[in-house]
Short mmCIF file of C-alpha atoms in Angstrom, two decimals:
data_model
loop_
_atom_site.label_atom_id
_atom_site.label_comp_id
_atom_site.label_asym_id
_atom_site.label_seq_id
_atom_site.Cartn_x
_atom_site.Cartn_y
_atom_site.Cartn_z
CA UNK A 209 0.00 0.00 0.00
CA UNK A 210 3.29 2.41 -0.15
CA UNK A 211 2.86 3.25 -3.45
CA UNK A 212 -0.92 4.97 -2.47
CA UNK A 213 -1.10 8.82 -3.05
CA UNK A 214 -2.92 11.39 -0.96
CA UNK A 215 -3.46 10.99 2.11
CA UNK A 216 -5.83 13.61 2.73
CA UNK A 217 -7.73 13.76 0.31
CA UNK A 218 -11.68 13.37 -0.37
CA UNK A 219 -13.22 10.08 -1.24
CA UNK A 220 -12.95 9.70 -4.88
CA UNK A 221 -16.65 8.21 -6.23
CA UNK A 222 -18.58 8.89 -2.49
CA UNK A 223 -20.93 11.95 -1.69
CA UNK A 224 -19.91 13.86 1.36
CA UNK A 225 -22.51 12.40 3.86
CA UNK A 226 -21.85 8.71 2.64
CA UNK A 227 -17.96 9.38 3.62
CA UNK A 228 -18.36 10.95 6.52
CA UNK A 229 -21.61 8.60 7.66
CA UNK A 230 -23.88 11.16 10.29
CA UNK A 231 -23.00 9.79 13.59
CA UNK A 232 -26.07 8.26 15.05
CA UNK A 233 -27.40 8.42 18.81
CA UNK A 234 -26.44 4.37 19.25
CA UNK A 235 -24.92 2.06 17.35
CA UNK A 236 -26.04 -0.82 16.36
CA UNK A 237 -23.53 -2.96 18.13
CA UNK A 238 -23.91 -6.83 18.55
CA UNK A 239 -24.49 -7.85 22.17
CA UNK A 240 -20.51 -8.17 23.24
CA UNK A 241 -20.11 -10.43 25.31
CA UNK A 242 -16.35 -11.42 24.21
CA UNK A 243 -13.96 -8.37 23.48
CA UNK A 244 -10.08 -7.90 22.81
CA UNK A 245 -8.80 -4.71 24.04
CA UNK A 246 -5.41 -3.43 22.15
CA UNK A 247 -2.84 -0.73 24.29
CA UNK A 248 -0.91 1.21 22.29
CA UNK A 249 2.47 2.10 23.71
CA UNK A 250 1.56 5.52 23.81
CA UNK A 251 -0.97 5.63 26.47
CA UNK A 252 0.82 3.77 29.18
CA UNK A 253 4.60 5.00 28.26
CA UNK A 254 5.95 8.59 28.02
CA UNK A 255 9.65 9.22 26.77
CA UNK A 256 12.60 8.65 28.96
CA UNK A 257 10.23 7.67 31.54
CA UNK A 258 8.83 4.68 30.73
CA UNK A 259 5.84 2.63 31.97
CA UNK A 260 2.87 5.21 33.59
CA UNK A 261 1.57 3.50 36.26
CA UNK A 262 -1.48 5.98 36.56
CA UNK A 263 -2.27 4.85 32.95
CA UNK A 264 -2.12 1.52 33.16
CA UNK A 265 -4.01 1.73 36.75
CA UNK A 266 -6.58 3.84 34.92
CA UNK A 267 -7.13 1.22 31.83
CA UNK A 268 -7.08 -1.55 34.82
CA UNK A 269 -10.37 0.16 36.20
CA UNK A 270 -12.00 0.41 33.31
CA UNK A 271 -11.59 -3.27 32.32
CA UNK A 272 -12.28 -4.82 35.46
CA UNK A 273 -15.37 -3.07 35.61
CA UNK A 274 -16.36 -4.68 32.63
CA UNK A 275 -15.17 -7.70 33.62
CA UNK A 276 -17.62 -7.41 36.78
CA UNK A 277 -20.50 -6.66 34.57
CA UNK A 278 -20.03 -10.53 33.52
CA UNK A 279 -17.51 -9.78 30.19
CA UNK A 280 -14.47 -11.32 29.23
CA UNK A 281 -11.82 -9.07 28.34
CA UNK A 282 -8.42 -9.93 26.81
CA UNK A 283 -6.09 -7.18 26.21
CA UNK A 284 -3.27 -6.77 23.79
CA UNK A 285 -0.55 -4.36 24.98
CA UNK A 286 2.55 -2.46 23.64
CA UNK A 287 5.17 -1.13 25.96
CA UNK A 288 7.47 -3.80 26.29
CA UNK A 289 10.29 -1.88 24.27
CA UNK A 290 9.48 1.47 26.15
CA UNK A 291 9.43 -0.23 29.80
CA UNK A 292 13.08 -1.77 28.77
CA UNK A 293 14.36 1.33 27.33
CA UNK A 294 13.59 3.62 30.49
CA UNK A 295 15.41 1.00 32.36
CA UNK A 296 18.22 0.54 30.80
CA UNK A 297 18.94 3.97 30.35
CA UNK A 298 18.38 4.14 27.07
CA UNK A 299 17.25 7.78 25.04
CA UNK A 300 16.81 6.20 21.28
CA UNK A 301 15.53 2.99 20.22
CA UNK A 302 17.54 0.46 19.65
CA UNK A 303 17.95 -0.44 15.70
CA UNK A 304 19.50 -3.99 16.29
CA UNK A 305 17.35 -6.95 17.14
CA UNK A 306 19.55 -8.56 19.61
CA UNK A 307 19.26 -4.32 21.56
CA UNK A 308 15.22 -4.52 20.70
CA UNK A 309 14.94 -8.11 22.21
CA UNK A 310 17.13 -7.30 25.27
CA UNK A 311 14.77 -3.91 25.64
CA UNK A 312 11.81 -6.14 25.56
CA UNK A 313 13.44 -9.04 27.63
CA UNK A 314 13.67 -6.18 30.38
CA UNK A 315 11.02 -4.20 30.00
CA UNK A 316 8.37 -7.67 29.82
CA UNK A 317 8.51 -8.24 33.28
CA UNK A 318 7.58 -4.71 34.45
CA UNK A 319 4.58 -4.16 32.00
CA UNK A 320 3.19 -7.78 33.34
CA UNK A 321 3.89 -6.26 36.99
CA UNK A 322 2.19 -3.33 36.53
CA UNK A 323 -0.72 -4.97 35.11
CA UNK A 324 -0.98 -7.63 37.51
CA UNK A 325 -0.72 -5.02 40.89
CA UNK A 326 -3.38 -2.60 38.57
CA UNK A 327 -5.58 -5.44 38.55
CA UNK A 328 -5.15 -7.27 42.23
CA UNK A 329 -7.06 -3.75 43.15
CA UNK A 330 -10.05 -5.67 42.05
CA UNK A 331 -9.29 -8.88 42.62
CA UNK A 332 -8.62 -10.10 39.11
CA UNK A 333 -5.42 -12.26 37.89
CA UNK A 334 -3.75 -11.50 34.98
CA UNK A 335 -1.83 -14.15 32.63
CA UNK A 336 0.95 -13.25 30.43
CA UNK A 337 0.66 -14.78 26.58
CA UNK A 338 3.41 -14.18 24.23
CA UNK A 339 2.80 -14.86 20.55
CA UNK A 340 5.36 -15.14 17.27
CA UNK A 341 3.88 -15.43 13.81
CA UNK A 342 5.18 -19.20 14.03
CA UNK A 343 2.12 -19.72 16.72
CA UNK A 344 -0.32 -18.32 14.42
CA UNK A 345 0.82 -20.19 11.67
CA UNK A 346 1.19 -23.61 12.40
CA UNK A 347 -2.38 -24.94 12.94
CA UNK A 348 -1.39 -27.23 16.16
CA UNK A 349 0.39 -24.09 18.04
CA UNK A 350 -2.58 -22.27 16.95
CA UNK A 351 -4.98 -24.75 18.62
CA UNK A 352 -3.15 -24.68 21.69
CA UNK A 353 -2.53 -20.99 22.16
CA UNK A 354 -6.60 -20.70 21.30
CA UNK A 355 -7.15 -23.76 23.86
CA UNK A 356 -5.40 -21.66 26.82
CA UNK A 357 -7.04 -18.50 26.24
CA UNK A 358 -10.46 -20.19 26.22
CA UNK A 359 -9.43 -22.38 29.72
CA UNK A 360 -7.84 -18.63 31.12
CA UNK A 361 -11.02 -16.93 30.17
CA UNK A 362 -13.46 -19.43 31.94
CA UNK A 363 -11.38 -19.05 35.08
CA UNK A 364 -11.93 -15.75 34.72
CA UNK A 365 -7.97 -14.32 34.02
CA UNK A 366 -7.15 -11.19 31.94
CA UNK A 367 -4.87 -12.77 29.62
CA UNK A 368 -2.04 -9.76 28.44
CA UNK A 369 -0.99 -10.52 25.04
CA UNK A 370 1.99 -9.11 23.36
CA UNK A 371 4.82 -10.62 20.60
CA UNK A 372 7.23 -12.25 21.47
CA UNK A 373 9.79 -9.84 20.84
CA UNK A 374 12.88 -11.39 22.47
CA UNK A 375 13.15 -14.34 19.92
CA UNK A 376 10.76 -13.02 17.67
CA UNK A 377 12.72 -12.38 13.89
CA UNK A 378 11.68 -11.12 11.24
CA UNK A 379 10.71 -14.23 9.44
CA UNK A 380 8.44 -14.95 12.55
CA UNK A 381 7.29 -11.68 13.34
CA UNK A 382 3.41 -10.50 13.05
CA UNK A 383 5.18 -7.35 13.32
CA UNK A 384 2.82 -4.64 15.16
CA UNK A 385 0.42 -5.38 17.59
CA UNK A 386 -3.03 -3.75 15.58
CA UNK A 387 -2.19 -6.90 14.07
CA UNK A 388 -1.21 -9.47 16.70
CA UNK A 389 -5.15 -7.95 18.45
CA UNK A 390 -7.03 -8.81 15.05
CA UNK A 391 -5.25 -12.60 14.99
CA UNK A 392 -6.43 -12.78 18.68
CA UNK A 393 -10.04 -11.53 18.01
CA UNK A 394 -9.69 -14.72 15.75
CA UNK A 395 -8.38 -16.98 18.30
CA UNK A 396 -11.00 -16.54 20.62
CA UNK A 397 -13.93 -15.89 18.66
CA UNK A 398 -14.20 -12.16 20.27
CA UNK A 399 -17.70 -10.36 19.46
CA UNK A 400 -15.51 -7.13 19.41
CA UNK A 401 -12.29 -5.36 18.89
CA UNK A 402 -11.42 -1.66 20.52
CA UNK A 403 -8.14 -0.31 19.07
CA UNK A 404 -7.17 2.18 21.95
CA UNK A 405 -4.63 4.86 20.57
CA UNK A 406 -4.14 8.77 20.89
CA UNK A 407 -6.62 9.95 18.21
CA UNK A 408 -10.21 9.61 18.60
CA UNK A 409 -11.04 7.79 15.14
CA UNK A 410 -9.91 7.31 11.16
CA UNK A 411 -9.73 11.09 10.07
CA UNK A 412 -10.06 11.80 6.10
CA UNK A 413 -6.89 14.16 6.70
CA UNK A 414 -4.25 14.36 9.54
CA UNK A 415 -5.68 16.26 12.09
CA UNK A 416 -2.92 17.30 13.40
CA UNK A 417 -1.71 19.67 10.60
CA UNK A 418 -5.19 19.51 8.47
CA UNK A 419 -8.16 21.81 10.59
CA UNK A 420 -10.35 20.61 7.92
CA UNK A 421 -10.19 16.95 8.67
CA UNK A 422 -13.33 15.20 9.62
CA UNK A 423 -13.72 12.01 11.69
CA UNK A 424 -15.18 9.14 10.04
CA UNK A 425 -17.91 7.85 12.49
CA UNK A 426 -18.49 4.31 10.36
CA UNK A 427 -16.43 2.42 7.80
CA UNK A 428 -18.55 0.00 5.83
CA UNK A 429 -16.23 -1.70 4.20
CA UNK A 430 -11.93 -1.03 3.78
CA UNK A 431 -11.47 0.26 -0.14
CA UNK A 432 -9.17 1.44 -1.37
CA UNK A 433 -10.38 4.92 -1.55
CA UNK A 434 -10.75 4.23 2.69
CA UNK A 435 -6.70 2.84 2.52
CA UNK A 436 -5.40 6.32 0.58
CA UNK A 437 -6.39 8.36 3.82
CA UNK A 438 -3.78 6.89 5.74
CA UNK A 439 -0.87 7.97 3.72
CA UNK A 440 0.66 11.11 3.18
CA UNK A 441 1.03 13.27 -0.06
CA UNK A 442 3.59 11.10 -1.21
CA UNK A 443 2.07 7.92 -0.21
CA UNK A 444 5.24 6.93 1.53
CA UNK A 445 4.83 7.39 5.25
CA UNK A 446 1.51 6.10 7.09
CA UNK A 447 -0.42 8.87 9.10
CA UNK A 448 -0.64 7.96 13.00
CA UNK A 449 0.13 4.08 12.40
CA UNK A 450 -3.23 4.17 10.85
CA UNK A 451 -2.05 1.19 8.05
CA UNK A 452 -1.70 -1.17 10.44
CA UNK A 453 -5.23 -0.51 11.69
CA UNK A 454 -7.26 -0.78 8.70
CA UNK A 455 -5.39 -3.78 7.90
CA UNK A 456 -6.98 -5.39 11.80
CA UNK A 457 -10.07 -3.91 11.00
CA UNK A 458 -9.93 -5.85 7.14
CA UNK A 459 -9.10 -8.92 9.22
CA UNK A 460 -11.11 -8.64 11.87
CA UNK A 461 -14.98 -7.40 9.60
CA UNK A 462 -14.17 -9.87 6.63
CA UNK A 463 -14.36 -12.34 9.99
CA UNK A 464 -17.57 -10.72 10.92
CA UNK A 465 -15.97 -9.17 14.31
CA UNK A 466 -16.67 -5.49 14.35
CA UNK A 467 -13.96 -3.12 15.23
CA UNK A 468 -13.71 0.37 16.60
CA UNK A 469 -10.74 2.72 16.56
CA UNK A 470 -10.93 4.97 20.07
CA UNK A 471 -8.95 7.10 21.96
CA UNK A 472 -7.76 5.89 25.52
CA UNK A 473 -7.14 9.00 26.77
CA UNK A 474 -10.86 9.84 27.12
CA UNK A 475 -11.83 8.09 31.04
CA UNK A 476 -14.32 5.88 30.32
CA UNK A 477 -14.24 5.35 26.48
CA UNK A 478 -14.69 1.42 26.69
CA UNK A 479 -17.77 1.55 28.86
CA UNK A 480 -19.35 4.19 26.30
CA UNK A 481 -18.33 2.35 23.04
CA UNK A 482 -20.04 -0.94 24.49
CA UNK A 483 -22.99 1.56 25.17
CA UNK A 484 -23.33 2.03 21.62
CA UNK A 485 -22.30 5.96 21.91
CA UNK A 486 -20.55 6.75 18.34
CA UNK A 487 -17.04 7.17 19.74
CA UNK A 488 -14.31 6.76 17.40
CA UNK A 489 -14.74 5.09 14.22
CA UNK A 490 -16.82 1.93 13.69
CA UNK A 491 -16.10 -0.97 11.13
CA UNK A 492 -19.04 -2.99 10.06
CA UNK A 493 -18.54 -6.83 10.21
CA UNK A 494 -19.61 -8.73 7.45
CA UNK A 495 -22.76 -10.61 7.72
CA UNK A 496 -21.69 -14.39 7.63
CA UNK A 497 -18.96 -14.84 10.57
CA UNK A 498 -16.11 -17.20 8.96
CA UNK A 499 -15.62 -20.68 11.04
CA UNK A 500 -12.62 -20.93 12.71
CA UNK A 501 -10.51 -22.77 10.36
CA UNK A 502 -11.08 -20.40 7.64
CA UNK A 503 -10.06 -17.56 9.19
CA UNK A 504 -7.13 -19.30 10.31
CA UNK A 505 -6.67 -19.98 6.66
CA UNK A 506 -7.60 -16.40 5.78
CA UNK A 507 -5.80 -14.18 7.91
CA UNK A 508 -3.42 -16.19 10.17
CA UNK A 509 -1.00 -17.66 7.34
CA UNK A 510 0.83 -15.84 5.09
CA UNK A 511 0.60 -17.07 1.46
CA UNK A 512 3.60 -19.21 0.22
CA UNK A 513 2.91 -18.56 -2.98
CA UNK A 514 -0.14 -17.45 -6.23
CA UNK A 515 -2.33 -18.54 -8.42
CA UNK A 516 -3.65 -16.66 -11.02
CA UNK A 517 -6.98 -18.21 -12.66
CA UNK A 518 -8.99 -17.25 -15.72
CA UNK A 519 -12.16 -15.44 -15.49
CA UNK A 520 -14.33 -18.68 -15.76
CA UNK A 521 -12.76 -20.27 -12.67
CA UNK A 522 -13.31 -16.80 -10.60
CA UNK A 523 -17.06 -16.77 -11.35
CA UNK A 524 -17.01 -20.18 -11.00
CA UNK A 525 -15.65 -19.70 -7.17
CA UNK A 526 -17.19 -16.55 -6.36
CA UNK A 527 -20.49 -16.86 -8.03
CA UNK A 528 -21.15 -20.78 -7.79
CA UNK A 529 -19.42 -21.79 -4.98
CA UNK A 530 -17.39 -24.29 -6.88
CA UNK A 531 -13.51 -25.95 -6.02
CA UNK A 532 -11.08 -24.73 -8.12
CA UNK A 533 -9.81 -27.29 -10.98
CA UNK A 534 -6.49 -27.18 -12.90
CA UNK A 535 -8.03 -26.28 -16.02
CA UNK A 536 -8.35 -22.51 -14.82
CA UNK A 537 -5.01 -21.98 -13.28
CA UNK A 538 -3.11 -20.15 -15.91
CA UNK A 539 0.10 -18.74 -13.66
CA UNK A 540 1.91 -20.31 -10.46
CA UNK A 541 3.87 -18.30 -8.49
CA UNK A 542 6.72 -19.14 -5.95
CA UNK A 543 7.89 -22.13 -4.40
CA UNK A 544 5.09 -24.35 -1.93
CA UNK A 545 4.65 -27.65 -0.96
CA UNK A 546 1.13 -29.21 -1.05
CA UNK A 547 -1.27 -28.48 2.18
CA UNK A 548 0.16 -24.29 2.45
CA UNK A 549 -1.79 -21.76 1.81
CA UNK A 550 -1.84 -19.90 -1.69
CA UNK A 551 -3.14 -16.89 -2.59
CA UNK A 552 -5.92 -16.38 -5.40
CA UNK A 553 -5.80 -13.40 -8.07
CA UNK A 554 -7.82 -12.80 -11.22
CA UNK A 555 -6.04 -11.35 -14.71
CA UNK A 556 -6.00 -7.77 -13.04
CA UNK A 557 -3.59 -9.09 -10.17
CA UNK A 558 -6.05 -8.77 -7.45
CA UNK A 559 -6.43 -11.00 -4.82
CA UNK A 560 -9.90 -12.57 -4.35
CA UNK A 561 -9.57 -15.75 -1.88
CA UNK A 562 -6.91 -18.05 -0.24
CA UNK A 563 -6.87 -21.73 0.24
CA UNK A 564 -5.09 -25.04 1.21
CA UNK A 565 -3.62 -26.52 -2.40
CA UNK A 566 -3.30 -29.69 -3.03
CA UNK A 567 -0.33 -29.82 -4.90
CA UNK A 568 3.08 -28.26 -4.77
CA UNK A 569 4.27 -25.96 -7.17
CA UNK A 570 6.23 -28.09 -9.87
CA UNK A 571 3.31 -30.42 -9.80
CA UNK A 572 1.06 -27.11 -10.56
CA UNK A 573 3.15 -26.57 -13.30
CA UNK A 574 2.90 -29.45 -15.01
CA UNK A 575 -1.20 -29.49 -14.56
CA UNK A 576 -1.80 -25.73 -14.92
CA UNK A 577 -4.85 -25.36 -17.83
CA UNK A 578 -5.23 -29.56 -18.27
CA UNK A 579 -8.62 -31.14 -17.61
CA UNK A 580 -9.25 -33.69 -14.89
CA UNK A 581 -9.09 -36.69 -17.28
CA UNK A 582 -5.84 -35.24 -18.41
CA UNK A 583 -4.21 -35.47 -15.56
CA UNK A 584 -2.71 -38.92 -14.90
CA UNK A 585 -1.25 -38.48 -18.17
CA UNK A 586 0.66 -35.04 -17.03
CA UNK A 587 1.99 -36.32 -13.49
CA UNK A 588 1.73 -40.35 -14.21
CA UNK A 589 -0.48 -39.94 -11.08
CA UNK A 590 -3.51 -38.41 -9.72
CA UNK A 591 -4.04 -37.51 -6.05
CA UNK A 592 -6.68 -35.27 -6.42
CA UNK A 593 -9.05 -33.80 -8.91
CA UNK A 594 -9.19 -30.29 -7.53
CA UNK A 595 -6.22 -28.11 -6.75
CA UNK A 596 -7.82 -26.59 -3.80
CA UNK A 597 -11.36 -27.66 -2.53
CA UNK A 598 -14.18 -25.65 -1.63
CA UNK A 599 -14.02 -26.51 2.13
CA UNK A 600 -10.62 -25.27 1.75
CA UNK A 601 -11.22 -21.89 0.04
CA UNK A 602 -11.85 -18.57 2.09
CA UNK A 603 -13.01 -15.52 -0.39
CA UNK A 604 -11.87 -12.42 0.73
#
C-alpha cells in the first residue's frame, strides 16, 4: 500500500454524507459479550520515563469493571520496548534486534507487573501470553494458544498478550500489535475489537496539521479509496500508524468481528463504546462470521505462494461456490509444498480468496490449464481432482 497517493484527500466516487456517515445516537452494536482490548504504547509510556503506572491503573479500572458486569476481556498491549528502554537507560531505540529483544526481555517483566498489581485492586489475575507469527501459523500451536485462552477466560484471568519480541525475527514476526489484536479476536472468537490509541477515530486528513479533517464515524467496508487516507502526499509514510489498523479492522470485519478505533485518553471510552455511543470510528462486520478454520486460513498464514486463474474459474468460485480445478489456473507463483496456503488473483492481479492446495508448485506446473481426465497423463499420477477444494477456500 506504499505506493498509495494522498493521504488527505476526499473520497474519490462517495458523496460527502456517505464518507463521513452522520453519527447516530447508538450504534447498532452486537451484544458483546467477548472483546479484545489493544494498548498502544503511547498511552501507558511517556519518553525517557517509561511505563505510567497511573495509565495503566486507569485502563485496569475500566476493564475490570467490565469484567464485573459478567464480560471477558483480553487485552493486547505495547510497551514492552518502552518499559526496557527507560530501564536501561536508554534515550533512542535500539535499531539492532539482539538491543530490541534485550529492551523487551527487560522491560516484559515490568509491563506484566504493573498490570498484575493494577488489577489485584479488584481482585482479578492477569496471565501473560506471548505470541510469534510461528504460533499463528502452524495450525497445532494455533490450537493450543486458542485452547489456553479459552481455559484462562473461563477461570476468569485477563490474559495480556503481546509478541514475542525477544526471539521473535523477522521471518516470525506478526510485526505490530493492531495486528497481533485482530489474529487474537480470531483466536477466541471475540464479538468485538477496541483499538485504543491517541486519536479519537480514522480522520479523512491528519488532524494534526489539516483543521479541515473530519472524523469518520463508520467504515462500511476497507477500499481502497478508505486505505489512501492513511498515507501522506507522497504515499510513503503512514499517518498515526493508521495502516496497520485498517489492515486489523480488514481482518477482523471480513471475519464478521466489528472493530472500533478509540482514543484511551478519554476516562471511560470502553464503557461508552459498548454503550453504543458513536465514539471513534466503527467498522461494520460482514454478515456471515467465517468458522474458525477459515479464518485461520484467511488471515493467520501468510501465502507461500499465487495462483492466477482465468475469469471462468473466478465466477465459477465466487459466483457458484465451486472448487477450483487445474483447467483454470493459468500462472503459479513461488515455491510451496502441497497443504500451504496460496493466494488467489484474477487477470488484473487482485487478490480474491486463499486456500489449502493440493499440490506443490512443480506439480502445478505441469497441470496448470489440463482437464481432470488429463491429468494422470501429465503427473503419471492423480491424487486429487481439484487443486484446492471448496471446504478449503476462504473468499476475501
Amino acid at each position: 500500500g506504499r505506493h498509495r497517493k494522498g493521504g488527505g484527500a476526499p473520497l474519490r466516487g462517495m458523496s460527502q454524507s456517505r464518507q463521513l456517515r452522520e453519527a447516530p445516537a447508538r450504534r447498532a452494536l452486537p451484544k458483546v459479550k467477548r472483546l479484545v482490548v489493544k494498548v498502544g504504547s503511547g498511552l501507558i509510556s511517556a519518553p525517557g520515563r517509561g511505563l505510567l503506572p497511573d495509565r495503566i491503573g486507569a485502563l485496569a479500572d475500566e476493564l475490570a469493571a467490565l469484567a464485573k458486569d459478567g464480560r471477558e476481556v483480553v487485552v493486547v498491549s505495547s510497551g514492552a520496548i518502552a518499559s526496557g528502554m527507560a530501564r536501561l537507560g536508554l534515550t533512542q531505540r535500539p535499531r539492532s534486534i539482539p538491543e530490541k529483544q534485550a529492551a523487551a526481555a527487560v522491560g516484559q517483566s515490568a509491563l506484566m507487573w504493573h498490570y498484575e498489581q493494577a488489577f489485584a485492586r479488584h481482585g482479578i489475575r492477569v496471565a501473560q501470553v506471548l505470541l510469534t507469527q510461528e504460533d499463528i501459523s502452524a495450525r497445532p500451536r494455533y490450537l493450543n494458544a486458542r485452547n489456553t485462552l479459552q481455559v484462562l477466560l473461563r477461570f476468569r484471568v485477563v490474559p495480556v498478550v503481546n509478541e514475542n519480541d525477544t526471539v521473535a525475527v523477522e521471518e516470525i514476526k506478526v510485526g505490530d500489535n493492531d495486528n497481533l489484536a485482530a489474529l487474537v479476536a480470531h483466536l477466541v472468537d471475540a464479538d468485538l475489537l477496541v483499538i485504543l490509541t491517541d486519536v479519537d477515530g480514522l480522520y479523512t486528513g491528519d488532524p494534526r496539521v489539516d483543521p479541515e479533517a473530519r472524523r469518520l464515524d463508520t467504515v462500511d467496508a476497507v477500499t481502497e479509496e478508505i486505505e489512501r487516507l492513511v498515507w501522506d502526499a507522497d504515499g510513503q509514510v503512514s499517518v498515526g500508524g493508521m495502516s496497520t489498523k485498517l489492515e486489523a479492522a480488514r481482518k477482523a470485519t471480513s471475519s464478521g468481528i466489528p472493530m472500533v478505533i478509540a482514543s484511551g485518553r478519554v476516562p471511560g471510552t470502553l464503557r461508552r463504546v459498548l454503550r453504543g455511543e458513536p465514539l471513534g470510528t466503527y467498522f461494520v462486520p460482514r454478515g456471515d462470521r467465517l468458522a474458525g478454520r477459515k479464518r485461520w486460513i484467511a488471515f493467520a498464514v501468510p501465502p507461500q505462494g499465487r495462483l492466477t486463474v482465468d475469469a471462468g474459474a473466478r465466477s465459477a468460485l465466487v459466483e457458484r461456490g465451486k472448487s477450483l480445478l487445474p483447467s483454470g489456473v493459468v500462472e503459479v507463483e513461488g515455491e510451496f509444498h502441497a497443504g500451504e496456503v496460496v493466494s488467489l488473483s484474477a487477470a488484473d492481479g487482485k487478490e480474491f480468496a486463499r486456500g489449502l492446495t493440493n499440490y506443490d508448485a512443480a506439480e502445478l506446473r505441469k497441470i496448470q490449464g489440463a482437464k481432470t481426465k488429463d491429468l494422470e497423463e501429465r503427473l503419471g499420477y492423480k491424487s486429487f481432482d481439484e487443486v484446492i477444494h471448496r471446504d478449503n477456500l476462504v473468499l476475501l
